[in-house]
Coordinates of C-alpha atoms in Angstrom, one line a residue:
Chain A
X1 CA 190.3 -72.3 251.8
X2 CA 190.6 -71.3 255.5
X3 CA 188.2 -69.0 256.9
X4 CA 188.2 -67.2 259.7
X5 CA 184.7 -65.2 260.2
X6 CA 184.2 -62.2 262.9
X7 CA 181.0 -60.3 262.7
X8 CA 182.4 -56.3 260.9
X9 CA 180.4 -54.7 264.0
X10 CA 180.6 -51.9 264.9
X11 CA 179.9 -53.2 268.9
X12 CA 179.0 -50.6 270.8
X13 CA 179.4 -50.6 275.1
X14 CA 179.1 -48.4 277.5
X15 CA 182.5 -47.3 279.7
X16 CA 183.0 -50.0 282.3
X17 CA 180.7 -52.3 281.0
X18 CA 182.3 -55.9 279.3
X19 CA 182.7 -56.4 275.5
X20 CA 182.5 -59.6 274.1
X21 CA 184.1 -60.3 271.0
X22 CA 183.7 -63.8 268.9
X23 CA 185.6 -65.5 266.3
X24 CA 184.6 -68.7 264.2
X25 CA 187.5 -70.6 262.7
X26 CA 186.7 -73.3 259.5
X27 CA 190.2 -75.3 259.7
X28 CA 190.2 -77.7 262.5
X29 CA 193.7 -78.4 262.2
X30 CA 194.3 -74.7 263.6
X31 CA 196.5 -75.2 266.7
X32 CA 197.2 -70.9 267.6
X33 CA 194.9 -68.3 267.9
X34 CA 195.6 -64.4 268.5
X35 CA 193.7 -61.7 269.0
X36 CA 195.3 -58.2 267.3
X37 CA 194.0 -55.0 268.2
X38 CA 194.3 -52.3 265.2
X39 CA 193.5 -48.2 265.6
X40 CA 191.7 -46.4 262.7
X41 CA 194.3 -45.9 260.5
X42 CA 197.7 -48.1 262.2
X43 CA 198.9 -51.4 261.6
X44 CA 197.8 -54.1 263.8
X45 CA 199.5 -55.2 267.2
X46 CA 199.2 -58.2 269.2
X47 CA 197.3 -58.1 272.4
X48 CA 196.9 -62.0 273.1
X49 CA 197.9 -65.3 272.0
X50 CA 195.8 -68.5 272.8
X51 CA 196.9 -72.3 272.1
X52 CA 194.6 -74.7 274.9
X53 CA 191.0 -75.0 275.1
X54 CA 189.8 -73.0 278.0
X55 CA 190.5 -69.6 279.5
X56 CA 193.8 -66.8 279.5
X57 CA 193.7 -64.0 281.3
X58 CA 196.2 -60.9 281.2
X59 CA 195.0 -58.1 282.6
X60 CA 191.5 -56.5 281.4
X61 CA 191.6 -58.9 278.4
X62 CA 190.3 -62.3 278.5
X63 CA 190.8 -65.1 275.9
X64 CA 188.9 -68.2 275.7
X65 CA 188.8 -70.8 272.8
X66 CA 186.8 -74.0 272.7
X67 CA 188.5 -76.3 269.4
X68 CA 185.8 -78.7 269.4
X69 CA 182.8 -75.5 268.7
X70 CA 186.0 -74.1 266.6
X71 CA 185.5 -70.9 268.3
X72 CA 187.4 -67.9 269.9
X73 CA 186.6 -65.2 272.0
X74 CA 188.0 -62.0 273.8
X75 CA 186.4 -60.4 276.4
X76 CA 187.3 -56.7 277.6
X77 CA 186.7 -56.2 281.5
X78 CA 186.1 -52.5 282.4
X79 CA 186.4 -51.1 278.9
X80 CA 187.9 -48.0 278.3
X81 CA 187.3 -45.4 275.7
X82 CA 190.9 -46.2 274.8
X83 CA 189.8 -49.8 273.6
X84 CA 187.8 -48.6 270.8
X85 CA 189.4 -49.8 268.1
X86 CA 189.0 -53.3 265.3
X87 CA 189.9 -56.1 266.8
X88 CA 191.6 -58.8 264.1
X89 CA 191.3 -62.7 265.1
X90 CA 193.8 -64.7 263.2
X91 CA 194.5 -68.4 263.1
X92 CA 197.3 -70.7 262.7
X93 CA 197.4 -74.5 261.8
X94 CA 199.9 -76.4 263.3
X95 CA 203.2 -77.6 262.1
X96 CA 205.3 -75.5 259.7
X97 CA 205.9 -72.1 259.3
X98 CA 204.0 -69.5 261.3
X99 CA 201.3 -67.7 258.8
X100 CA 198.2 -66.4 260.6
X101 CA 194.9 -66.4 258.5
X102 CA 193.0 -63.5 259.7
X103 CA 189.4 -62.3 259.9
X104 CA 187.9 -59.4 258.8
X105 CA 187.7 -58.0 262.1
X106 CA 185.2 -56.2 264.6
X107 CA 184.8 -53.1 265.0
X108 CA 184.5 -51.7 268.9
X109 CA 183.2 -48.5 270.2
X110 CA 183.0 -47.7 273.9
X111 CA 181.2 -44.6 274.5
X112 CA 181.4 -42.4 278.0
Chain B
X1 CA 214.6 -51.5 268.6
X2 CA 213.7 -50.1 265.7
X3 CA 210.7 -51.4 263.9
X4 CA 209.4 -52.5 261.1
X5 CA 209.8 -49.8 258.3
X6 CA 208.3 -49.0 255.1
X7 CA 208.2 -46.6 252.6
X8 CA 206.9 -44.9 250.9
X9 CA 203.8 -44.5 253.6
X10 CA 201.1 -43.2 250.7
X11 CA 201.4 -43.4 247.1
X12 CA 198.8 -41.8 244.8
X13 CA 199.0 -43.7 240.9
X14 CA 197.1 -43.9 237.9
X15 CA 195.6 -47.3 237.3
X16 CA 197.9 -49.3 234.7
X17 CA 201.1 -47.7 236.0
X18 CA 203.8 -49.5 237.9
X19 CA 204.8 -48.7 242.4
X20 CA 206.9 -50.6 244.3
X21 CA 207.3 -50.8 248.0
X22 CA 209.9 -50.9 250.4
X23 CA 210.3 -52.9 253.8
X24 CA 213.0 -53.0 256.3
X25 CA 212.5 -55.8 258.7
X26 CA 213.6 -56.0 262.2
X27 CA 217.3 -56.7 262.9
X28 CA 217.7 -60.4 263.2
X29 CA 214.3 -61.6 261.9
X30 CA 214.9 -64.1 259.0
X31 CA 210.6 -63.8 258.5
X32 CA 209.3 -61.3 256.7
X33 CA 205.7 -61.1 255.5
X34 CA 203.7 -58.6 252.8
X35 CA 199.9 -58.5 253.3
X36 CA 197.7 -56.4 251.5
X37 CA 194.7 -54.9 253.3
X38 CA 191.7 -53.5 251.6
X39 CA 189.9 -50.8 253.7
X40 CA 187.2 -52.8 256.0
X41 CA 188.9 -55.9 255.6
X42 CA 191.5 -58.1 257.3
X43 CA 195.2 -58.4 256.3
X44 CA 195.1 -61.0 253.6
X45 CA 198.9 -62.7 253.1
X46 CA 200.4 -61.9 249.9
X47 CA 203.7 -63.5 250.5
X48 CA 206.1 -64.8 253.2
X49 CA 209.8 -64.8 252.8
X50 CA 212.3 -67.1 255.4
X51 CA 215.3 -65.0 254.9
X52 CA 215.7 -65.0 251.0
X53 CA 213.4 -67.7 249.9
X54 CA 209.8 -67.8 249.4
X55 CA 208.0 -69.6 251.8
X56 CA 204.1 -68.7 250.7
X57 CA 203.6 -67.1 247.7
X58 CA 200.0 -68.9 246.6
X59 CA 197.7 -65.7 247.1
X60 CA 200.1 -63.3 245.0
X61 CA 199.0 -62.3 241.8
X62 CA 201.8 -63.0 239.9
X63 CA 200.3 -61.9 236.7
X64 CA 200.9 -57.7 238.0
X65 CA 202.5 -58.2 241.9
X66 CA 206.2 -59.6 242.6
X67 CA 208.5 -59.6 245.2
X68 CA 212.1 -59.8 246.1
X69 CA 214.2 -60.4 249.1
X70 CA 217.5 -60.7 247.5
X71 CA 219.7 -60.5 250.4
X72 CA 217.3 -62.1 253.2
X73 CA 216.8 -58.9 254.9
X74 CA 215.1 -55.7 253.2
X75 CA 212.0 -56.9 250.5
X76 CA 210.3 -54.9 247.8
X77 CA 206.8 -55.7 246.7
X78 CA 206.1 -54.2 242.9
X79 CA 202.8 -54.1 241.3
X80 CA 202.8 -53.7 237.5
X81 CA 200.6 -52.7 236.2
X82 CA 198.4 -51.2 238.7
X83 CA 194.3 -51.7 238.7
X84 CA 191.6 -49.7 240.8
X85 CA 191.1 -53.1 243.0
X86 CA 194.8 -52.6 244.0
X87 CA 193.9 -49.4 246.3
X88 CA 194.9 -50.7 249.6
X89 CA 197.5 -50.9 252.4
X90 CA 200.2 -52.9 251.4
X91 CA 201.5 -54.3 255.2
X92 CA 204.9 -55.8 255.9
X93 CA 205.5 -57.5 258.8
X94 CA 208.4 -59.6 260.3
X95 CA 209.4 -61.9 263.1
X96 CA 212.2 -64.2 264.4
X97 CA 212.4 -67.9 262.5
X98 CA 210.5 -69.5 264.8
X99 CA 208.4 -67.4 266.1
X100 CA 204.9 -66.5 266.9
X101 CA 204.6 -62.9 267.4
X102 CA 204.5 -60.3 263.6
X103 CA 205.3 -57.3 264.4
X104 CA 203.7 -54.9 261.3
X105 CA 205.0 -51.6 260.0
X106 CA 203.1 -48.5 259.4
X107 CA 201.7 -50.0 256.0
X108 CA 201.8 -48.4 252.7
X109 CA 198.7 -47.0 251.8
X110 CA 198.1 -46.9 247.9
X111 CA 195.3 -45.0 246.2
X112 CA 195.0 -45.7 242.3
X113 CA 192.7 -43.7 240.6

């Protein structure tokens, strides 16, 4: 069974501070990793996509994954009360068709 | 483009009766997923179609849920008969064969009481 674990939250910054958000993966066959962002009450929507060890920026929003510590993270420069939302880590293994497993999400909160 | 769609977008049922959802994927994507989402939790896949086949079906409850994707384009998810532990959003989601990015609909949200 493939988990995908993301401490529920809620994470609550300050705006213009960073958020740091962290994702643990079990399956170490998992080859894509994407970070969806989801409002109270709307379906989720993809934000960024990460498939190499190391860093991706684009724009405020940093990915970084690390395979060998099977972990995934997403950092939010700057963040806005607008980024308050859950944010959804999902996981793909290689090879096949494309079926994300996804976490239970963490809730974010930036408050003025 | 148009999105995803789905109706209905809320459904109220008693427990024990029968729903069935509709889902209208983006034009050209042969991919079209159903999760179901229980409030505070993440999108767990109930099935993934690649145009009319089934690609993933091993977390649907087969016993009460089923689905159908006749003509490789629109689906409909049923649930028969429904149980209290059904009261979710019901998510369907799409994408080009191939391809990385799901786009989701609006999600059907179903209380049963």
């Amino acid at each position: 069974q493939k988990e995908v674990e993301q401490n529920s939250g809620p994470l609550s910054v300050p705006e213009g501070a960073i958020a740091s958000l962290n994702c643990t993966y079990s399956d170490r066959g998992s080859q894509s990793f994407f970070w969806y962002r989801q409002y109270s009450g709307k379906s989720p929507e993809l934000i960024m996509s990460i498939y190499s060890n190391g860093d991706k920026e684009d724009g405020r929003f940093t990915a970084q994954l690390n395979k060998a510590s099977q972990y995934v993270s997403l950092l939010i420069r700057d963040s806005q009360p607008s980024d308050s939302a859950t944010y959804l880590c999902a996981v793909n293994e290689s090879g096949g068709s494309y079926i994300p497993t996804f976490g239970r999400g963490t809730s974010l909160i930036v408050h003025p | 483009e148009a999105g995803v769609a789905q109706s209905p977008r809320y459904k109220i049922i008693e427990k024990r009766q029968s729903v069935a959802f509709w889902c209208n994927p983006i034009s050209g994507h042969a991919t079209l997923y159903w999760y179901q989402q229980i409030l505070g939790q993440g999108p767990k896949l109930l099935i993934q179609f690649q145009n009319n086949g089934v690609v993933d079906d091993s977390q649907l409850p087969k016993d009460r849920f089923s689905a159908e994707r006749l003509k490789g384009v629109d689906s409909t998810l049923k649930i028969q008969p429904a149980k209290l532990e059904d009261s979710a959003v019901y998510l369907c989601a799409s994408t080009f064969q191939g391809g990385n990015t799901i786009y989701f609909g609006e999600g059907s949200w179903l209380t049963v009481v």
